[in-house]
Amino acid sequence: MADMLSTHQAPSVRDAANPRLLARALDDLALGLGRWRLPLALAQMDIRNRYRGSVLGPFWLTLSTAVMLVSLGFLYSQLFKLELRQYLPYLAVSLITWNVIAGMVNEGSNALIEQEGVIRQMPQPYSVHALRCVLRNMIVAAHNLPLILLVFLACNAWPGPEALWALLGLLLFVVDALAAAVLFGMLSARFRDIGPIVASLMQIAFFVSPVIWKPQLLGENAKWLPFNPVYAVMETVRGPLVEGGVSPLIWLAALVYSAMLCGAAFALFVRFRSRIAFWV
């Protein structure tokens, strides 16, 4: 009996002191990214299921964003004493980029919990579920991109060559989204209060970040905005499109915040990856 007990206990002891945690985490990420067609197909299925029976499908989000954009544009241009043709392009890019950030973070908190049945029944890399969440939000966000073009056309406010820098900002968005899905997905799987807490914090971040209002309205206090991670990351996309570029300080802040997020996500993934199946 003692031999049987020691035999059953040995794997858990070895797992607790497994020196290959880093290698297994890297293998998981490599397999998940290598099988990108699988999470892409699952993301498309999620969107079809979400809007099943709908006439417009994901374009309902586009329509609601357009209504909000026009309403807020007329209202806040009067409140802030700004010319509508200058304010509307700023607001359009701000709202759409904010929707991407908020969607990635909020849905990332449930990236693993929502796949409880799959995680417990099928041996898939955990990174597949995080990538599925990211791709789903990217596809939905792509339906809002024509709004930016329509606003630029209506206001005759086309960006210059510096707009190409927005592509680098979008790449940073994707990397941060994947890291957020891993980090908050694992934390929410372990502590179910994390999801509501993150949602509440994102609501606060909407008001304290220059989404609706412009940084210039803060006057001299605008110099403190780089300490806001949401502003720094958002500005890497918004700045090249509507503000003629982004200062090196903003890029540095965005890269530092992204490195911190990715580092925290990777460290947590390496250390506790083997426990995810027991948490969900």
Tab-separated table of N, CA and C in Angstrom, residues 40 42-51 56-65 96 99-100 103-104 107 132-147:
chain	number	residue	atom	x	y	z
A	40	LEU	N	-8.759	31.182	-35.222
A	40	LEU	CA	-9.451	32.053	-36.171
A	40	LEU	C	-10.814	31.469	-36.540
A	42	LEU	N	-12.547	29.361	-34.731
A	42	LEU	CA	-13.377	29.405	-33.526
A	42	LEU	C	-13.898	30.819	-33.273
A	43	ALA	N	-13.060	31.829	-33.551
A	43	ALA	CA	-13.489	33.212	-33.369
A	43	ALA	C	-14.620	33.556	-34.336
A	44	GLN	N	-14.499	33.104	-35.576
A	44	GLN	CA	-15.566	33.340	-36.547
A	44	GLN	C	-16.847	32.626	-36.137
A	45	MET	N	-16.722	31.433	-35.581
A	45	MET	CA	-17.893	30.711	-35.101
A	45	MET	C	-18.547	31.446	-33.935
A	46	ASP	N	-17.723	32.018	-33.036
A	46	ASP	CA	-18.270	32.779	-31.913
A	46	ASP	C	-19.100	33.958	-32.406
A	47	ILE	N	-18.597	34.653	-33.427
A	47	ILE	CA	-19.311	35.817	-33.949
A	47	ILE	C	-20.616	35.390	-34.609
A	48	ARG	N	-20.579	34.297	-35.363
A	48	ARG	CA	-21.809	33.809	-36.001
A	48	ARG	C	-22.843	33.408	-34.956
A	49	ASN	N	-22.394	32.751	-33.893
A	49	ASN	CA	-23.325	32.341	-32.844
A	49	ASN	C	-23.882	33.544	-32.074
A	50	ARG	N	-23.031	34.547	-31.868
A	50	ARG	CA	-23.455	35.715	-31.116
A	50	ARG	C	-24.543	36.486	-31.851
A	51	TYR	N	-24.428	36.566	-33.172
A	51	TYR	CA	-25.368	37.356	-33.961
A	51	TYR	C	-26.287	36.468	-34.798
A	56	LEU	N	-28.275	42.510	-39.384
A	56	LEU	CA	-27.020	43.234	-39.612
A	56	LEU	C	-25.812	42.541	-39.007
A	57	GLY	N	-26.018	41.646	-38.063
A	57	GLY	CA	-24.902	40.948	-37.443
A	57	GLY	C	-23.991	41.912	-36.696
A	58	PRO	N	-22.666	41.767	-36.853
A	58	PRO	CA	-21.732	42.655	-36.138
A	58	PRO	C	-21.880	44.121	-36.517
A	59	PHE	N	-22.539	44.399	-37.634
A	59	PHE	CA	-22.708	45.791	-38.044
A	59	PHE	C	-23.671	46.546	-37.135
A	60	TRP	N	-24.385	45.838	-36.241
A	60	TRP	CA	-25.153	46.543	-35.223
A	60	TRP	C	-24.217	47.347	-34.336
A	61	LEU	N	-23.052	46.786	-34.026
A	61	LEU	CA	-22.064	47.524	-33.243
A	61	LEU	C	-21.582	48.748	-34.014
A	62	THR	N	-21.409	48.609	-35.328
A	62	THR	CA	-21.013	49.742	-36.161
A	62	THR	C	-22.075	50.823	-36.135
A	63	LEU	N	-23.326	50.412	-36.238
A	63	LEU	CA	-24.418	51.374	-36.227
A	63	LEU	C	-24.509	52.108	-34.891
A	64	SER	N	-24.379	51.363	-33.799
A	64	SER	CA	-24.450	52.000	-32.474
A	64	SER	C	-23.269	52.940	-32.261
A	65	THR	N	-22.091	52.551	-32.747
A	65	THR	CA	-20.929	53.426	-32.636
A	65	THR	C	-21.118	54.699	-33.451
A	96	ILE	N	-13.292	54.343	-31.306
A	96	ILE	CA	-13.072	53.017	-31.884
A	96	ILE	C	-11.870	52.333	-31.237
A	99	ASN	N	-12.966	51.237	-27.782
A	99	ASN	CA	-13.794	50.039	-27.826
A	99	ASN	C	-12.934	48.792	-27.994
A	100	VAL	N	-11.868	48.907	-28.778
A	100	VAL	CA	-10.962	47.763	-28.953
A	100	VAL	C	-10.276	47.429	-27.634
A	103	GLY	N	-12.847	46.091	-25.052
A	103	GLY	CA	-13.303	44.752	-25.416
A	103	GLY	C	-12.246	43.697	-25.168
A	104	MET	N	-11.005	44.024	-25.523
A	104	MET	CA	-9.918	43.067	-25.317
A	104	MET	C	-9.732	42.750	-23.837
A	107	GLU	N	-13.233	41.063	-22.234
A	107	GLU	CA	-13.446	39.694	-22.693
A	107	GLU	C	-12.242	38.809	-22.389
A	132	ARG	N	-7.973	33.040	-29.477
A	132	ARG	CA	-9.362	33.041	-29.956
A	132	ARG	C	-10.079	34.308	-29.527
A	133	CYS	N	-9.884	34.715	-28.291
A	133	CYS	CA	-10.496	35.936	-27.781
A	133	CYS	C	-9.970	37.165	-28.522
A	134	VAL	N	-8.667	37.203	-28.756
A	134	VAL	CA	-8.056	38.352	-29.441
A	134	VAL	C	-8.579	38.464	-30.872
A	135	LEU	N	-8.584	37.355	-31.591
A	135	LEU	CA	-9.035	37.378	-32.986
A	135	LEU	C	-10.515	37.730	-33.087
A	136	ARG	N	-11.307	37.268	-32.156
A	136	ARG	CA	-12.738	37.594	-32.171
A	136	ARG	C	-12.946	39.101	-32.039
A	137	ASN	N	-12.218	39.723	-31.140
A	137	ASN	CA	-12.345	41.162	-30.965
A	137	ASN	C	-11.765	41.935	-32.137
A	138	MET	N	-10.729	41.407	-32.760
A	138	MET	CA	-10.161	42.078	-33.926
A	138	MET	C	-11.141	42.069	-35.094
A	139	ILE	N	-11.823	40.948	-35.279
A	139	ILE	CA	-12.796	40.858	-36.372
A	139	ILE	C	-13.953	41.825	-36.143
A	140	VAL	N	-14.444	41.873	-34.905
A	140	VAL	CA	-15.540	42.794	-34.594
A	140	VAL	C	-15.081	44.239	-34.767
A	141	ALA	N	-13.859	44.547	-34.310
A	141	ALA	CA	-13.348	45.915	-34.438
A	141	ALA	C	-13.177	46.326	-35.884
A	142	ALA	N	-12.861	45.362	-36.753
A	142	ALA	CA	-12.677	45.682	-38.172
A	142	ALA	C	-13.957	46.216	-38.805
A	143	HIS	N	-15.113	45.871	-38.245
A	143	HIS	CA	-16.375	46.374	-38.792
A	143	HIS	C	-16.556	47.869	-38.531
A	144	ASN	N	-15.785	48.412	-37.574
A	144	ASN	CA	-15.897	49.841	-37.274
A	144	ASN	C	-14.914	50.698	-38.059
A	145	LEU	N	-13.927	50.083	-38.693
A	145	LEU	CA	-12.917	50.862	-39.407
A	145	LEU	C	-13.502	51.739	-40.513
A	146	PRO	N	-14.522	51.294	-41.272
A	146	PRO	CA	-15.083	52.200	-42.291
A	146	PRO	C	-15.623	53.506	-41.722
A	147	LEU	N	-16.012	53.513	-40.431
A	147	LEU	CA	-16.500	54.755	-39.836
A	147	LEU	C	-15.414	55.828	-39.842
